[in-house]
Amino acid sequence: HYCCRYCCRYQVGRLALPPAAESPVRASPADEAFARAKPALVYFALIDRLQSILKAARAFQPAEPPLPWHVALRERLRHHDQAVLADLVELLAEYEDELLHFGSFQEAFDILGVLADVLRAEPQGADAFAAAASAMPV
């Protein structure tokens, strides 16, 4: 397992996108900031969608009294596995068609469903919001 050790040693902590999602060479600082943030935005979008698919209320699952999340997830997978698989197929299509190809913070925030909130917080636009957020101390 030399390859695994080699990959883990040099790739841990580094998010990367498939070559098809790589953007052409960018020149402006805003574009460079977006290129650095894009893998994290894609990752966030995938996790957000998976949470929704696996944990949010669905029409195919009857309303039940609140259960611990792991019990509800187990029941969903046990009794509604085909519906969950159909949702996951839709997520994969969204990943390939939208998430890998957004080209700006505005598109990313729109796909994530937070563009209205971003524009309310920063009327100058999504790029200004991202610049202000990246300038904040950690």
Coordinates of N, CA, C and O in Angstrom, one line a residue:
H1 N 0.8 -1.2 0.0 CA 0.0 0.0 0.0 C 0.9 1.3 0.0 O 0.5 2.2 0.6
Y2 N 1.9 1.2 -0.7 CA 2.8 2.3 -0.8 C 2.1 3.5 -1.4 O 2.2 4.6 -0.9
C3 N 1.3 3.3 -2.4 CA 0.6 4.4 -3.1 C -0.3 5.1 -2.1 O -0.4 6.3 -2.0
C4 N -1.0 4.4 -1.2 CA -1.9 5.0 -0.2 C -1.1 5.9 0.7 O -1.5 7.0 1.0
R5 N 0.0 5.4 1.2 CA 0.8 6.1 2.1 C 1.4 7.4 1.4 O 1.4 8.5 2.0
Y6 N 1.8 7.2 0.2 CA 2.3 8.4 -0.6 C 1.2 9.4 -0.8 O 1.4 10.6 -0.5
C7 N 0.0 9.0 -1.2 CA -1.1 9.9 -1.5 C -1.5 10.6 -0.2 O -1.7 11.8 -0.1
C8 N -1.6 9.8 0.9 CA -2.0 10.4 2.2 C -1.0 11.4 2.7 O -1.4 12.5 3.2
R9 N 0.2 11.1 2.5 CA 1.3 12.0 3.0 C 1.2 13.4 2.3 O 1.4 14.4 2.9
Y10 N 1.0 13.4 1.0 CA 1.0 14.6 0.2 C -0.3 15.2 -0.1 O -0.4 16.3 -0.5
Q11 N -1.4 14.5 0.1 CA -2.7 15.0 -0.2 C -3.6 15.4 1.0 O -4.6 16.0 0.8
V12 N -3.2 15.0 2.2 CA -4.1 15.2 3.3 C -4.2 16.7 3.5 O -3.3 17.5 3.4
G13 N -5.4 17.2 3.7 CA -5.7 18.6 3.9 C -5.8 19.4 2.6 O -6.0 20.6 2.7
R14 N -5.6 18.8 1.5 CA -5.7 19.5 0.2 C -6.9 19.0 -0.6 O -7.0 17.9 -0.9
L15 N -7.9 19.9 -0.8 CA -9.0 19.6 -1.6 C -8.7 19.8 -3.0 O -8.0 20.8 -3.4
A16 N -9.1 18.9 -3.8 CA -8.9 19.0 -5.3 C -10.1 18.6 -6.0 O -10.9 17.8 -5.6
L17 N -10.3 19.3 -7.2 CA -11.4 19.0 -8.1 C -10.9 18.1 -9.2 O -9.7 18.1 -9.6
P18 N -11.8 17.4 -9.9 CA -11.4 16.6 -11.1 C -11.0 17.6 -12.1 O -11.4 18.8 -12.2
P19 N -10.1 17.1 -13.1 CA -9.6 18.0 -14.1 C -10.7 18.7 -14.9 O -10.5 19.8 -15.4
A20 N -11.8 18.0 -15.1 CA -12.9 18.6 -15.9 C -13.5 19.9 -15.2 O -14.1 20.7 -15.9
A21 N -13.3 20.0 -13.9 CA -13.9 21.2 -13.2 C -12.9 22.3 -13.1 O -13.2 23.4 -12.6
E22 N -11.7 22.1 -13.5 CA -10.7 23.2 -13.5 C -11.0 24.3 -14.4 O -11.5 24.1 -15.5
S23 N -10.9 25.5 -13.9 CA -11.2 26.7 -14.6 C -10.0 27.1 -15.5 O -8.9 26.8 -15.1
P24 N -10.2 27.9 -16.6 CA -9.1 28.4 -17.3 C -8.3 29.3 -16.5 O -8.7 29.8 -15.4
V25 N -7.1 29.7 -16.9 CA -6.2 30.6 -16.2 C -6.9 31.9 -15.9 O -7.6 32.5 -16.7
R26 N -6.8 32.3 -14.6 CA -7.5 33.5 -14.2 C -6.5 34.5 -13.8 O -5.4 34.2 -13.4
A27 N -6.8 35.8 -13.9 CA -5.9 36.9 -13.7 C -6.2 37.7 -12.5 O -5.3 38.1 -11.8
S28 N -7.4 38.0 -12.2 CA -7.7 39.0 -11.2 C -7.6 38.3 -9.8 O -7.8 37.1 -9.7
P29 N -7.4 39.1 -8.8 CA -7.4 38.6 -7.4 C -8.7 37.9 -7.0 O -8.7 36.9 -6.3
A30 N -9.8 38.5 -7.4 CA -11.1 37.9 -7.1 C -11.2 36.5 -7.7 O -11.7 35.6 -7.1
D31 N -10.7 36.4 -9.0 CA -10.8 35.1 -9.6 C -9.8 34.1 -9.0 O -10.2 32.9 -8.9
E32 N -8.7 34.5 -8.5 CA -7.8 33.6 -7.8 C -8.4 33.2 -6.5 O -8.2 32.0 -6.1
A33 N -9.0 34.1 -5.8 CA -9.7 33.7 -4.5 C -10.8 32.7 -4.8 O -10.9 31.8 -4.0
F34 N -11.5 32.9 -5.9 CA -12.6 31.9 -6.2 C -12.0 30.6 -6.5 O -12.5 29.5 -6.1
A35 N -10.9 30.6 -7.3 CA -10.3 29.3 -7.6 C -9.8 28.5 -6.4 O -9.9 27.3 -6.3
R36 N -9.3 29.3 -5.4 CA -8.9 28.6 -4.1 C -10.1 28.1 -3.3 O -10.0 27.1 -2.7
A37 N -11.2 28.9 -3.4 CA -12.4 28.5 -2.6 C -13.3 27.5 -3.2 O -14.1 26.8 -2.5
K38 N -13.2 27.3 -4.5 CA -14.1 26.4 -5.3 C -14.2 25.0 -4.7 O -15.3 24.5 -4.5
P39 N -13.0 24.3 -4.5 CA -13.2 23.0 -3.9 C -13.9 22.9 -2.6 O -14.7 22.0 -2.4
A40 N -13.7 23.9 -1.7 CA -14.4 23.9 -0.5 C -15.9 24.2 -0.7 O -16.7 23.6 0.0
L41 N -16.2 25.0 -1.6 CA -17.7 25.3 -1.9 C -18.3 24.1 -2.5 O -19.5 23.8 -2.1
V42 N -17.7 23.3 -3.3 CA -18.2 22.1 -3.9 C -18.4 21.1 -2.8 O -19.5 20.4 -2.7
Y43 N -17.4 21.0 -1.9 CA -17.5 20.0 -0.8 C -18.7 20.4 0.1 O -19.5 19.5 0.5
F44 N -18.8 21.7 0.4 CA -19.9 22.1 1.3 C -21.2 21.8 0.7 O -22.2 21.4 1.3
A45 N -21.3 22.1 -0.6 CA -22.6 21.8 -1.3 C -23.0 20.3 -1.3 O -24.1 20.0 -1.1
L46 N -22.0 19.5 -1.5 CA -22.2 18.0 -1.5 C -22.7 17.6 -0.1 O -23.7 16.8 0.0
I47 N -22.0 18.1 0.9 CA -22.4 17.7 2.3 C -23.8 18.2 2.6 O -24.6 17.5 3.2
D48 N -24.1 19.4 2.2 CA -25.4 20.0 2.5 C -26.5 19.2 1.8 O -27.5 18.9 2.4
R49 N -26.2 18.8 0.6 CA -27.2 18.0 -0.2 C -27.4 16.6 0.4 O -28.5 16.1 0.5
L50 N -26.3 16.0 0.8 CA -26.3 14.7 1.5 C -27.1 14.7 2.8 O -27.9 13.8 3.1
Q51 N -26.9 15.8 3.6 CA -27.6 15.9 4.8 C -29.1 16.0 4.5 O -29.9 15.4 5.2
S52 N -29.5 16.8 3.5 CA -30.9 16.9 3.1 C -31.5 15.6 2.7 O -32.6 15.3 3.1
I53 N -30.7 14.9 1.9 CA -31.3 13.6 1.4 C -31.4 12.6 2.5 O -32.4 11.9 2.6
L54 N -30.5 12.5 3.4 CA -30.5 11.5 4.4 C -31.2 11.8 5.7 O -31.7 10.9 6.3
K55 N -31.4 13.1 6.0 CA -32.0 13.5 7.3 C -33.2 14.3 7.2 O -34.0 14.3 8.1
A56 N -33.4 15.1 6.1 CA -34.6 16.0 6.1 C -35.9 15.2 5.8 O -35.9 14.1 5.3
A57 N -37.0 15.7 6.2 CA -38.3 15.1 6.0 C -38.6 15.0 4.5 O -38.2 15.8 3.8
R58 N -39.2 13.8 4.2 CA -39.5 13.5 2.8 C -40.9 13.1 2.7 O -41.5 12.6 3.6
A59 N -41.5 13.4 1.5 CA -42.9 13.0 1.3 C -43.1 11.5 1.4 O -44.2 11.1 1.8
F60 N -42.1 10.7 1.0 CA -42.3 9.3 1.0 C -42.2 8.7 2.4 O -42.5 7.5 2.5
Q61 N -41.8 9.4 3.3 CA -41.6 8.9 4.7 C -42.7 9.5 5.6 O -42.7 10.8 5.7
P62 N -43.5 8.7 6.2 CA -44.6 9.3 7.0 C -44.0 10.0 8.2 O -43.0 9.7 8.7
A63 N -44.8 11.0 8.7 CA -44.4 11.8 9.8 C -44.4 10.9 11.1 O -45.4 10.2 11.3
E64 N -43.4 10.9 11.8 CA -43.3 10.1 13.0 C -42.9 11.0 14.2 O -42.4 12.1 13.9
P65 N -43.0 10.5 15.4 CA -42.5 11.3 16.5 C -41.0 11.5 16.3 O -40.4 10.6 15.7
P66 N -40.4 12.5 16.9 CA -39.0 12.8 16.7 C -38.2 11.6 17.2 O -38.4 11.1 18.4
L67 N -37.3 11.1 16.4 CA -36.4 10.0 16.8 C -35.0 10.5 16.7 O -34.7 11.4 16.0
P68 N -34.1 9.8 17.4 CA -32.7 10.2 17.2 C -32.3 10.0 15.7 O -32.8 9.2 15.0
W69 N -31.4 10.9 15.3 CA -31.1 10.9 13.8 C -30.7 9.6 13.3 O -31.0 9.2 12.2
H70 N -29.9 8.8 14.1 CA -29.4 7.6 13.5 C -30.5 6.5 13.4 O -30.5 5.7 12.5
V71 N -31.5 6.6 14.3 CA -32.6 5.7 14.2 C -33.5 6.0 12.9 O -33.9 5.2 12.2
A72 N -33.7 7.3 12.8 CA -34.5 7.8 11.6 C -33.8 7.4 10.3 O -34.5 7.0 9.4
L73 N -32.5 7.6 10.3 CA -31.7 7.3 9.1 C -31.8 5.8 8.8 O -32.0 5.4 7.6
R74 N -31.6 5.0 9.8 CA -31.7 3.5 9.6 C -33.0 3.1 9.1 O -33.1 2.3 8.1
E75 N -34.1 3.7 9.6 CA -35.5 3.4 9.1 C -35.7 3.8 7.7 O -36.3 3.1 6.9
R76 N -35.2 5.0 7.4 CA -35.3 5.6 6.0 C -34.6 4.6 5.0 O -35.1 4.3 4.0
L77 N -33.4 4.2 5.4 CA -32.6 3.3 4.5 C -33.2 1.9 4.4 O -33.2 1.3 3.3
R78 N -33.8 1.5 5.5 CA -34.4 0.2 5.5 C -35.7 0.1 4.7 O -35.9 -0.9 3.9
H79 N -36.5 1.1 4.8 CA -37.8 1.0 4.2 C -38.0 1.9 2.9 O -38.9 1.6 2.2
H80 N -37.1 2.8 2.7 CA -37.3 3.7 1.5 C -36.0 3.8 0.7 O -35.6 4.8 0.2
D81 N -35.3 2.6 0.6 CA -34.0 2.6 0.0 C -34.0 3.1 -1.5 O -33.1 3.8 -2.0
Q82 N -35.0 2.7 -2.2 CA -35.1 3.1 -3.6 C -35.3 4.6 -3.8 O -34.7 5.2 -4.7
A83 N -36.1 5.2 -2.9 CA -36.3 6.6 -3.0 C -35.0 7.4 -2.7 O -34.7 8.4 -3.3
V84 N -34.3 6.9 -1.7 CA -33.0 7.5 -1.3 C -32.0 7.3 -2.5 O -31.3 8.3 -2.8
L85 N -32.0 6.2 -3.1 CA -31.1 6.0 -4.3 C -31.4 6.9 -5.4 O -30.5 7.4 -6.1
A86 N -32.7 7.1 -5.6 CA -33.1 8.0 -6.7 C -32.7 9.5 -6.4 O -32.2 10.2 -7.3
D87 N -32.8 9.9 -5.1 CA -32.3 11.2 -4.7 C -30.8 11.3 -4.9 O -30.3 12.3 -5.3
L88 N -30.1 10.2 -4.6 CA -28.6 10.2 -4.8 C -28.2 10.3 -6.2 O -27.2 10.9 -6.6
V89 N -29.0 9.7 -7.1 CA -28.7 9.8 -8.5 C -28.9 11.2 -9.0 O -28.1 11.7 -9.8
E90 N -29.9 11.9 -8.5 CA -30.2 13.3 -8.8 C -29.0 14.2 -8.3 O -28.6 15.1 -9.0
L91 N -28.5 13.8 -7.1 CA -27.4 14.6 -6.5 C -26.1 14.4 -7.4 O -25.4 15.4 -7.7
L92 N -25.9 13.2 -7.9 CA -24.7 13.0 -8.7 C -24.9 13.8 -10.0 O -23.9 14.4 -10.5
A93 N -26.1 13.8 -10.6 CA -26.3 14.6 -11.8 C -26.1 16.1 -11.5 O -25.4 16.8 -12.3
E94 N -26.5 16.6 -10.4 CA -26.3 18.0 -10.0 C -24.9 18.3 -9.9 O -24.4 19.3 -10.3
Y95 N -24.1 17.3 -9.2 CA -22.7 17.5 -9.0 C -22.0 17.6 -10.4 O -21.2 18.5 -10.6
E96 N -22.3 16.7 -11.3 CA -21.7 16.8 -12.6 C -22.1 18.0 -13.5 O -21.3 18.5 -14.2
D97 N -23.3 18.4 -13.4 CA -23.9 19.4 -14.3 C -23.7 20.8 -13.7 O -23.5 21.8 -14.5
E98 N -23.8 21.0 -12.4 CA -23.8 22.3 -11.8 C -22.6 22.6 -10.9 O -21.9 23.6 -11.1
L99 N -22.4 21.7 -10.0 CA -21.4 22.0 -8.9 C -20.0 22.1 -9.5 O -19.2 22.9 -9.1
L100 N -19.6 21.2 -10.4 CA -18.3 21.3 -11.0 C -18.1 22.4 -11.9 O -16.9 22.8 -12.2
H101 N -19.1 23.1 -12.4 CA -19.0 24.0 -13.4 C -19.3 25.5 -13.1 O -19.3 26.4 -13.9
F102 N -19.7 25.7 -11.8 CA -19.9 27.1 -11.5 C -18.6 27.9 -11.5 O -17.5 27.4 -11.2
G103 N -18.7 29.1 -12.0 CA -17.5 29.9 -12.3 C -17.3 31.2 -11.5 O -16.3 31.9 -11.7
S104 N -18.1 31.4 -10.5 CA -18.0 32.6 -9.7 C -18.6 32.4 -8.4 O -19.4 31.5 -8.2
F105 N -18.3 33.3 -7.4 CA -18.9 33.2 -6.1 C -20.4 33.4 -6.2 O -21.2 32.7 -5.6
Q106 N -20.9 34.3 -7.1 CA -22.3 34.5 -7.3 C -23.0 33.2 -7.7 O -24.1 32.9 -7.2
E107 N -22.5 32.5 -8.7 CA -23.1 31.3 -9.1 C -23.1 30.2 -8.0 O -24.1 29.5 -7.8
A108 N -22.0 30.2 -7.3 CA -21.8 29.2 -6.2 C -22.9 29.5 -5.1 O -23.6 28.5 -4.7
F109 N -23.0 30.7 -4.7 CA -24.0 31.1 -3.7 C -25.4 30.8 -4.2 O -26.3 30.5 -3.4
D110 N -25.7 31.0 -5.5 CA -27.0 30.8 -6.0 C -27.3 29.3 -6.0 O -28.4 28.9 -5.6
I111 N -26.4 28.5 -6.4 CA -26.6 27.0 -6.3 C -26.8 26.5 -4.9 O -27.6 25.6 -4.6
L112 N -26.0 27.1 -4.0 CA -26.1 26.8 -2.6 C -27.4 27.3 -1.9 O -27.8 26.9 -0.8
G113 N -28.1 28.2 -2.6 CA -29.4 28.7 -2.1 C -29.2 29.8 -1.1 O -30.2 30.1 -0.3
V114 N -28.1 30.5 -1.1 CA -27.8 31.5 -0.1 C -27.6 32.9 -0.7 O -27.2 33.8 0.0
L115 N -27.8 33.0 -2.0 CA -27.4 34.2 -2.7 C -28.2 35.4 -2.2 O -27.7 36.5 -2.0
A116 N -29.5 35.2 -1.9 CA -30.3 36.4 -1.4 C -29.8 36.8 -0.1 O -29.7 38.0 0.2
D117 N -29.3 35.9 0.8 CA -28.8 36.3 2.1 C -27.4 37.0 1.9 O -27.2 38.0 2.6
V118 N -26.6 36.5 1.0 CA -25.3 37.2 0.7 C -25.5 38.6 0.2 O -24.9 39.5 0.6
L119 N -26.5 38.8 -0.7 CA -26.7 40.1 -1.3 C -27.3 41.1 -0.3 O -27.1 42.3 -0.3
R120 N -28.1 40.5 0.7 CA -28.6 41.3 1.7 C -27.5 41.8 2.7 O -27.5 43.0 3.1
A121 N -26.5 40.9 2.9 CA -25.4 41.3 3.8 C -24.4 42.2 3.1 O -23.8 43.0 3.7
E122 N -24.2 42.0 1.8 CA -23.3 42.8 1.0 C -23.9 43.2 -0.3 O -23.8 42.5 -1.3
P123 N -24.5 44.4 -0.3 CA -25.2 44.8 -1.6 C -24.3 45.0 -2.8 O -24.8 45.0 -3.9
Q124 N -23.0 45.1 -2.6 CA -22.1 45.3 -3.7 C -21.8 44.0 -4.5 O -21.2 44.0 -5.5
G125 N -22.3 42.9 -4.0 CA -22.2 41.6 -4.7 C -21.5 40.5 -4.0 O -20.9 40.7 -2.9
A126 N -21.6 39.3 -4.6 CA -21.0 38.1 -4.0 C -19.5 38.2 -3.9 O -18.9 37.7 -2.9
D127 N -18.9 38.8 -4.9 CA -17.4 38.8 -4.8 C -16.9 39.7 -3.7 O -16.0 39.4 -3.0
A128 N -17.7 40.8 -3.4 CA -17.3 41.7 -2.3 C -17.6 41.0 -1.0 O -16.8 41.1 -0.1
F129 N -18.6 40.2 -0.9 CA -18.9 39.4 0.3 C -17.8 38.5 0.5 O -17.3 38.3 1.7
A130 N -17.3 37.7 -0.5 CA -16.3 36.8 -0.3 C -15.0 37.4 0.1 O -14.2 36.9 0.9
A131 N -14.7 38.6 -0.5 CA -13.5 39.3 -0.2 C -13.5 39.8 1.3 O -12.5 39.7 2.0
A132 N -14.7 40.3 1.7 CA -14.8 40.7 3.1 C -14.7 39.5 4.1 O -14.0 39.6 5.1
A133 N -15.3 38.4 3.7 CA -15.2 37.2 4.5 C -13.7 36.7 4.6 O -13.3 36.3 5.7
S134 N -13.0 36.7 3.5 CA -11.6 36.2 3.5 C -10.7 37.2 4.3 O -9.6 36.8 4.8
A135 N -11.1 38.4 4.4 CA -10.3 39.4 5.1 C -10.5 39.3 6.6 O -9.7 39.9 7.4
M136 N -11.5 38.7 7.1 CA -11.7 38.6 8.5 C -10.7 37.7 9.2 O -10.2 36.7 8.6
P137 N -10.3 38.1 10.4 CA -9.3 37.2 11.1 C -9.8 35.9 11.5 O -11.0 35.8 11.8
V138 N -9.0 34.9 11.5 CA -9.4 33.5 11.8 C -9.5 33.3 13.3 O -8.8 33.8 14.1

